[in-house]
Coordinates of C-alpha atoms in Angstrom, one line a residue:
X1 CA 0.0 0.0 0.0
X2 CA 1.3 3.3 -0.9
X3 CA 0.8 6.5 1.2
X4 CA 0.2 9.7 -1.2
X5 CA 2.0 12.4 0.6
X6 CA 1.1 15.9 -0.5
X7 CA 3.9 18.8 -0.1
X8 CA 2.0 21.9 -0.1
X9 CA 4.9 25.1 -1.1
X10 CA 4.6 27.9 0.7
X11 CA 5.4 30.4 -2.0
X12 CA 7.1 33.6 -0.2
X13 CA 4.5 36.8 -1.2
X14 CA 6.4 40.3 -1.0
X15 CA 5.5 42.7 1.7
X16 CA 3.1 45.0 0.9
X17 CA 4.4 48.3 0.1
X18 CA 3.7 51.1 2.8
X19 CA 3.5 54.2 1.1
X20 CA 5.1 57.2 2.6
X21 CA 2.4 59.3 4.9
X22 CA 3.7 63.1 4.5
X23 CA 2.3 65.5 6.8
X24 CA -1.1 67.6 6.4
X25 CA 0.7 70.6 4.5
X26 CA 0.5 73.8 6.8
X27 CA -2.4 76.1 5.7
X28 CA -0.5 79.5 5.6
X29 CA -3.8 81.7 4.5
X30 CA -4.9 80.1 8.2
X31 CA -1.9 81.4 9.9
X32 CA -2.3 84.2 12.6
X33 CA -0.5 87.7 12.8
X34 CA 1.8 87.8 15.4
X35 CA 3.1 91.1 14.9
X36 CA 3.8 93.8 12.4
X37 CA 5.7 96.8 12.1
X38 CA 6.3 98.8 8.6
X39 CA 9.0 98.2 6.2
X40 CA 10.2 95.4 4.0
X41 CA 11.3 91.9 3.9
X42 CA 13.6 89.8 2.0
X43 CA 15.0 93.1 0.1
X44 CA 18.1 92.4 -2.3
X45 CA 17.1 88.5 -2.9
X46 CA 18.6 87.3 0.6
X47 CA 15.8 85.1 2.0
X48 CA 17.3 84.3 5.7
X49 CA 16.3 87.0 7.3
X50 CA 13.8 85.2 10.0
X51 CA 15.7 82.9 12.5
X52 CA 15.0 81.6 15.8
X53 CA 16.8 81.9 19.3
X54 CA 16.7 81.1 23.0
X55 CA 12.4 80.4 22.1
X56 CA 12.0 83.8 20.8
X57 CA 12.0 84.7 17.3
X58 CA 14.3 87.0 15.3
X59 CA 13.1 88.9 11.9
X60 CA 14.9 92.1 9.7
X61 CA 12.6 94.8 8.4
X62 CA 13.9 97.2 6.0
X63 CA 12.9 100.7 4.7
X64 CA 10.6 101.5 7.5
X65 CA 11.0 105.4 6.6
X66 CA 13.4 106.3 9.7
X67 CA 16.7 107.8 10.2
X68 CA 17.6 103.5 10.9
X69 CA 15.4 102.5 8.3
X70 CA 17.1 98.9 8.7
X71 CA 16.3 96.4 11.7
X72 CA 16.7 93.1 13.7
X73 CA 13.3 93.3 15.8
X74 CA 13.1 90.2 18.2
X75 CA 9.2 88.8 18.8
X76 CA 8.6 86.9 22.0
X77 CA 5.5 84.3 21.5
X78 CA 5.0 83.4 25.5
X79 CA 3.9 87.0 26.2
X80 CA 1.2 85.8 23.5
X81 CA -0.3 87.3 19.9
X82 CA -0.4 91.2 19.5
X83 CA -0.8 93.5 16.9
X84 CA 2.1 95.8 15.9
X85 CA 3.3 95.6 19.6
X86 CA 4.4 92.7 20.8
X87 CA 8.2 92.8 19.6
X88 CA 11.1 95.0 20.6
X89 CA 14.3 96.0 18.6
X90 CA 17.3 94.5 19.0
X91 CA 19.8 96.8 16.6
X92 CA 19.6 98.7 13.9
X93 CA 21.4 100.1 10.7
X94 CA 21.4 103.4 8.5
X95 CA 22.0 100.7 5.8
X96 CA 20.2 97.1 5.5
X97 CA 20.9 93.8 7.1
X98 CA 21.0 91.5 4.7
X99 CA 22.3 88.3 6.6
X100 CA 20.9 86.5 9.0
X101 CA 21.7 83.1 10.7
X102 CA 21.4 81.3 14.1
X103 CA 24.6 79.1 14.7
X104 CA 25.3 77.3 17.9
X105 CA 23.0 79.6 19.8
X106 CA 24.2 82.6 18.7
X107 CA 22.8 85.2 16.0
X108 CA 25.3 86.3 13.9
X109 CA 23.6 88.9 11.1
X110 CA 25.5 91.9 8.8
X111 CA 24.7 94.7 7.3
X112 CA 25.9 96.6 3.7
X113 CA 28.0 99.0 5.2
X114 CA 30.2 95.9 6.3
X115 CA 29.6 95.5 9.7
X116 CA 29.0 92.0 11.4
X117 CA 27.4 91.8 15.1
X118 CA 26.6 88.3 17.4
X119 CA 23.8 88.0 19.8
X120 CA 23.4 85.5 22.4
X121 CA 19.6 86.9 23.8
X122 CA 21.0 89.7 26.0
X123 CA 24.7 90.9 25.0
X124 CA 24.5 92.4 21.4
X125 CA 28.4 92.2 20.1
X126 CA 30.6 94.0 17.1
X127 CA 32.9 91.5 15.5
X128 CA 35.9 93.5 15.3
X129 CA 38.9 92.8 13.1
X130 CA 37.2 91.9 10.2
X131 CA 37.8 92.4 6.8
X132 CA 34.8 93.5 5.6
X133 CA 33.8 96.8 3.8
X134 CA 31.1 98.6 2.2
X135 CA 32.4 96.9 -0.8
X136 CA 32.5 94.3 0.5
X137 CA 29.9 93.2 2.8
X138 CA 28.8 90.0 4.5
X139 CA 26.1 88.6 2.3
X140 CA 25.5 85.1 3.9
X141 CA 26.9 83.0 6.7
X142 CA 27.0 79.4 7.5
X143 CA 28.8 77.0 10.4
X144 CA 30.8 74.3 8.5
X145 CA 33.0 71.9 10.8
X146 CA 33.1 74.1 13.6
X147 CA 34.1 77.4 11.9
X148 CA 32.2 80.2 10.2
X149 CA 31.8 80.8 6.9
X150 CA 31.5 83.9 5.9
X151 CA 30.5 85.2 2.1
X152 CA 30.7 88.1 0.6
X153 CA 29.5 90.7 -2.0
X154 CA 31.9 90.7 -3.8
X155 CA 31.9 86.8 -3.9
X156 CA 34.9 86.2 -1.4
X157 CA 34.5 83.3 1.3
X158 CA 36.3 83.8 4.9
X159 CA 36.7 81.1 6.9
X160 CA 36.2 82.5 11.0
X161 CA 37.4 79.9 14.1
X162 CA 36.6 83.1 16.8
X163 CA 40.0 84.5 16.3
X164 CA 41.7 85.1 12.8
X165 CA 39.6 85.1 9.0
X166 CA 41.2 83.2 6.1
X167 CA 40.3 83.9 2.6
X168 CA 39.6 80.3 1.4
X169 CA 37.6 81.2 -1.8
X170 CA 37.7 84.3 -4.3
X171 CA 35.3 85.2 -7.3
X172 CA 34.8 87.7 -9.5
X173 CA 33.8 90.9 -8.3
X174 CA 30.4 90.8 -10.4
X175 CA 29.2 88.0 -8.5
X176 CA 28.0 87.8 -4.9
X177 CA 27.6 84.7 -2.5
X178 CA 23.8 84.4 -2.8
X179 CA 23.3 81.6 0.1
X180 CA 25.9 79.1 2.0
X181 CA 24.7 75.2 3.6
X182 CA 26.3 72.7 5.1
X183 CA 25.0 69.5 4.0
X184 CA 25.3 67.1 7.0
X185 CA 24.8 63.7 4.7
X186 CA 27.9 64.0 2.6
X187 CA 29.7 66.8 4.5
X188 CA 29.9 69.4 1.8
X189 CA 29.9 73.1 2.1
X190 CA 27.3 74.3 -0.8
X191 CA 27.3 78.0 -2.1
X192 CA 25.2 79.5 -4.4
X193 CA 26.6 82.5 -6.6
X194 CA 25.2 85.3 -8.6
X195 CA 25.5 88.2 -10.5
X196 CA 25.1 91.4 -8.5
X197 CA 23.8 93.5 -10.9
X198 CA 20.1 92.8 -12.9
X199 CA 21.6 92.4 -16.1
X200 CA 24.2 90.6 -18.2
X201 CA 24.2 87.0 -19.5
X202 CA 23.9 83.7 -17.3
X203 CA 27.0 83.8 -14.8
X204 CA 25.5 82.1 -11.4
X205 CA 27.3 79.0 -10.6
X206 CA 27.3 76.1 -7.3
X207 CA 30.0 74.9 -6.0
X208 CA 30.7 73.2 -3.0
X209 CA 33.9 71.9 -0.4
X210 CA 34.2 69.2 2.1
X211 CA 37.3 71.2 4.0
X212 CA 36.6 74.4 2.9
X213 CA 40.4 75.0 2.7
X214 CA 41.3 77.1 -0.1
X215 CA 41.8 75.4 -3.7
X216 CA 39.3 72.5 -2.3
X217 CA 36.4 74.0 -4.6
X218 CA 34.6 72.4 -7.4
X219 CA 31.8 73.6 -9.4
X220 CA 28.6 71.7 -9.4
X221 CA 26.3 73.3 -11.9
X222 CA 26.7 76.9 -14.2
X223 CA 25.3 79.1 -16.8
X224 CA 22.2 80.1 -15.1
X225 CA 21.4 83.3 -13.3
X226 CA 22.0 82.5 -9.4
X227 CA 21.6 79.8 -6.9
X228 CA 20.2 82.0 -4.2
X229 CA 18.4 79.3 -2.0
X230 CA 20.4 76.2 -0.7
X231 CA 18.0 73.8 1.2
X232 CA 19.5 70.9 2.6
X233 CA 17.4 67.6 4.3
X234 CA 18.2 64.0 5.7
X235 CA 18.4 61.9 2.1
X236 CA 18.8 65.7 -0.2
X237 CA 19.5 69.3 -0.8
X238 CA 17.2 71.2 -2.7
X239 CA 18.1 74.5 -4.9
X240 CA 16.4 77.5 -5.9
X241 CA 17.6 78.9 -8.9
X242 CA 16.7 81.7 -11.2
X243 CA 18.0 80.5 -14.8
X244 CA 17.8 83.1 -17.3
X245 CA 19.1 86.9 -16.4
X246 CA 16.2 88.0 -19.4
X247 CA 13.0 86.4 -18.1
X248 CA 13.5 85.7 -14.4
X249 CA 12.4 82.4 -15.0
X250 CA 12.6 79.9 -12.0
X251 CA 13.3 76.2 -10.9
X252 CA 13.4 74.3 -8.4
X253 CA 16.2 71.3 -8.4
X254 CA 17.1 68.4 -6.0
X255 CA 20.0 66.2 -5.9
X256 CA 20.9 63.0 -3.4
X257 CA 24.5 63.0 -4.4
X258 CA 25.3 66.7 -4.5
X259 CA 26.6 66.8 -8.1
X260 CA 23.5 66.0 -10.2
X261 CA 20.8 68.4 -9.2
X262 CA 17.4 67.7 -11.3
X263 CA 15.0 69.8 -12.0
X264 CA 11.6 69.3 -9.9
X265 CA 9.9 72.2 -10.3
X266 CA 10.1 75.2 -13.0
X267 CA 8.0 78.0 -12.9
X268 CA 4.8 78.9 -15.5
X269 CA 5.9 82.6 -15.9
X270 CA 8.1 85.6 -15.9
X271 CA 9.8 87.3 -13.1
X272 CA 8.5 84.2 -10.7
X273 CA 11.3 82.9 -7.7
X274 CA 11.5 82.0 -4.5
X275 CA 12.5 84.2 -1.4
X276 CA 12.8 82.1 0.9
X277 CA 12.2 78.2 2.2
X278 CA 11.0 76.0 5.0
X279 CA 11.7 72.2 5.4
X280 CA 9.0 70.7 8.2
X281 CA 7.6 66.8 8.0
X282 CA 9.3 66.0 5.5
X283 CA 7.9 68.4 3.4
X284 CA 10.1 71.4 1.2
X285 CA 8.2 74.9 1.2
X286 CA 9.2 76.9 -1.5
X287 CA 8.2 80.9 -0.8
X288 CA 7.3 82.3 -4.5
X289 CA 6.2 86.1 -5.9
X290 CA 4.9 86.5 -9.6
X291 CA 4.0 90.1 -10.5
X292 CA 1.7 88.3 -13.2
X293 CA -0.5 85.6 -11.2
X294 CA 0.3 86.7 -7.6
X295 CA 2.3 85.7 -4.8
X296 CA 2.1 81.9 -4.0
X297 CA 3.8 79.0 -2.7
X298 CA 4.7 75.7 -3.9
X299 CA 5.2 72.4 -2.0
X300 CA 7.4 69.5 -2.6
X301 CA 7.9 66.4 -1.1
X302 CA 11.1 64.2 -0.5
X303 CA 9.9 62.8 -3.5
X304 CA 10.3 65.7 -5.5
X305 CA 6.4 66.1 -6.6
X306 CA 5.0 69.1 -6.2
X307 CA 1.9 68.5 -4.0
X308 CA 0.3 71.7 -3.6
X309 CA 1.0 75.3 -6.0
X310 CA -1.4 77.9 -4.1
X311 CA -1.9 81.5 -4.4
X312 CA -2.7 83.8 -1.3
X313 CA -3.5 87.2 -0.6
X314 CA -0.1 87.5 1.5
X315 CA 3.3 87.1 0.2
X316 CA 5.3 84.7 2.1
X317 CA 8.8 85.0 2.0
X318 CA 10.4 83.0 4.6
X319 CA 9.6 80.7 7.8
X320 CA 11.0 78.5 10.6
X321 CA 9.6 76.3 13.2
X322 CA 10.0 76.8 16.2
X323 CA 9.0 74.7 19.4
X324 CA 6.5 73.0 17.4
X325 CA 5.3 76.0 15.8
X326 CA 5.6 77.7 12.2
X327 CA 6.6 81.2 12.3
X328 CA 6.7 82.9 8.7
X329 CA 7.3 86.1 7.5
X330 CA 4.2 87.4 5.2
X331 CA 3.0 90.9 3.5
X332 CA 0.2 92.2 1.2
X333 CA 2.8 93.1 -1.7
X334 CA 3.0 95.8 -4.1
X335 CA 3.6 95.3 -7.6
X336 CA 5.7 97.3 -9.7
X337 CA 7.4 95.9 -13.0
X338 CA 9.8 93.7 -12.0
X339 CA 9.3 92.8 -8.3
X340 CA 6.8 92.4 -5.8
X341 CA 8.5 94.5 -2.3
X342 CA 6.5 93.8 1.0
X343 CA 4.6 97.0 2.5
X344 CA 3.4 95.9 5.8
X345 CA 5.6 92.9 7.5
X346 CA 3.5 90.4 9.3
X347 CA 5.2 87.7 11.1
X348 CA 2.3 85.1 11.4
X349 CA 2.3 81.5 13.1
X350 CA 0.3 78.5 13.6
X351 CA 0.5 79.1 17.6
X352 CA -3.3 79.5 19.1
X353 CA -1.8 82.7 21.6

């Protein structure tokens, strides 16, 4: 007698995908004013001038009509929401600041006429010794392997360990550093250059270092108009480019290697860029104007898909997160031919008081 034996085969199924859950985007049209004062926002293209310190929040206004017509105002959210009151003023400038940057709990922020200040919350500080003019101002700083970086106007780099600056890259004096990040993935230094006049053919250009010693610089990408926003994440590093000096056309391009940066995003009309940038959840916030369709922003996922492209009655032009809670800087803009300048500066969060 024979005994059928059956051998059932367990065939191994693949797991089922989970997809990736982003966050529900912020509703910025939903965001409360915090405060206001008169002036503008984000003037001459640099976007960082909103940063966070010591759980208070730090923002620049310029052209508020006085003999300083240039500030650093400081906004405290525990002593709750106010209108056009709630902030105090922490220095100010017959000039404009133009930098702005929280590094190792210290504010560090310039202005055009060359000067370069730190502030810890309570002692306000002029860097002395530096080698910075009217000519040749501070334009963006960034911490890379525990020194400062500081670029220029005039696009020259300084490397600053508290004591001495070293020159460790020079440009041309056309071109200015538009925007400086340390990418923590692959340990690059990335900054964005462009020209500093609105005019002339394509000479923006990326390039990036790992020591940031002079002669250690390579050029990622050229022949565009500037890289003036560097954002970088956990897997990549977005950038916000302006690629034609004739049209002002815009895109938005993403790389996970640092060399090849791919275009994610391009913009449907003239005179249409981004001011400034947020990453939160996992989720890139682009701040755009467009002098033809309205102010706007776009947002794009680690992906790379744009999710969301929404108008708004305010401009938005840059935001953090702090403590759980978006701050962003925002305005009712006024159009002229070949901008959109901020009136009124609102900053406006998602906090409830």
């Amino acid at each position: 007698m024979k005994t059928l034996i059956i051998v059932t085969l367990l065939l191994a199924l693949p797991p089922a995908l989970t997809p990736t859950v982003l966050a529900e985007p912020i509703d910025f049209g939903n965001m409360q004013i915090a405060t206001t004062t008169w002036g503008q926002v984000a003037y001459e293209g640099c976007p960082h001038l909103l940063a966070g310190l010591n759980n208070e929040v730090y923002f620049v206004v310029s052209d508020d009509g006085s003999a300083n017509p240039s500030k650093l105002l400081r906004y405290n959210p525990l002593s709750g929401l106010s209108d056009g009151m709630n902030h105090s003023t922490v220095a100010e400038t017959t000039a404009r600041f133009v930098a702005l940057r929280e590094i190792n709990d210290q504010l560090y922020f310039s202005d055009t006429l060359g000067n370069v200040h730190s502030y810890d919350g309570s002692t306000l500080t002029a860097i002395s010794g530096t080698p910075f003019t009217a000519n040749n101002y501070v334009s963006s700083i960034e911490e890379h392997n525990g020194s400062i970086y500081f670029g220029t106007s005039v696009s020259r780099i300084y490397r600053y360990d508290g004591y001495t600056y070293e020159e460790v890259f020079g440009g041309e004096n056309r071109v200015s550093i538009m925007d400086m990040a340390s990418w923590e993935k692959d340990g690059y230094l990335y900054v964005g250059v462009g020209p500093i006049n609105a005019c002339c053919p394509p000479t923006g250009y990326t390039i990036r270092s790992n020591s940031g010693n002079a002669g250690s610089w390579e050029t990622v990408f050229q022949d565009f108009w500037d890289t003036h926003i560097l954002l970088p994440t956990e897997n990549s590093i977005y950038a916000s480019v302006i690629d034609s000096a004739y049209w002002f056309g815009s895109s938005i391009r993403k790389s996970s290697d640092g060399t090849n940066f791919d275009v994610i995003s391009q913009s449907s009309g003239e005179y249409k860029w981004a001011w400034g940038a947020l990453y939160h959840d996992e989720i890139a916030y682009f701040f755009a104007n467009d002098i033809f369709s309205g102010p706007g922003y776009s947002i794009i996922d680690e992906n790379g898909s744009v999710s969301l492209v929404s108008n708004t009655d305010l401009m938005l032009t840059h935001a953090i997160e702090l403590n759980g809670e978006i701050y962003a800087l925002a305005s009712y803009p006024s159009y002229n031919y070949i901008s959109a300048l901020p009136t009124d500066v609102y900053l406006i969060t998602t906090a409830d008081s």
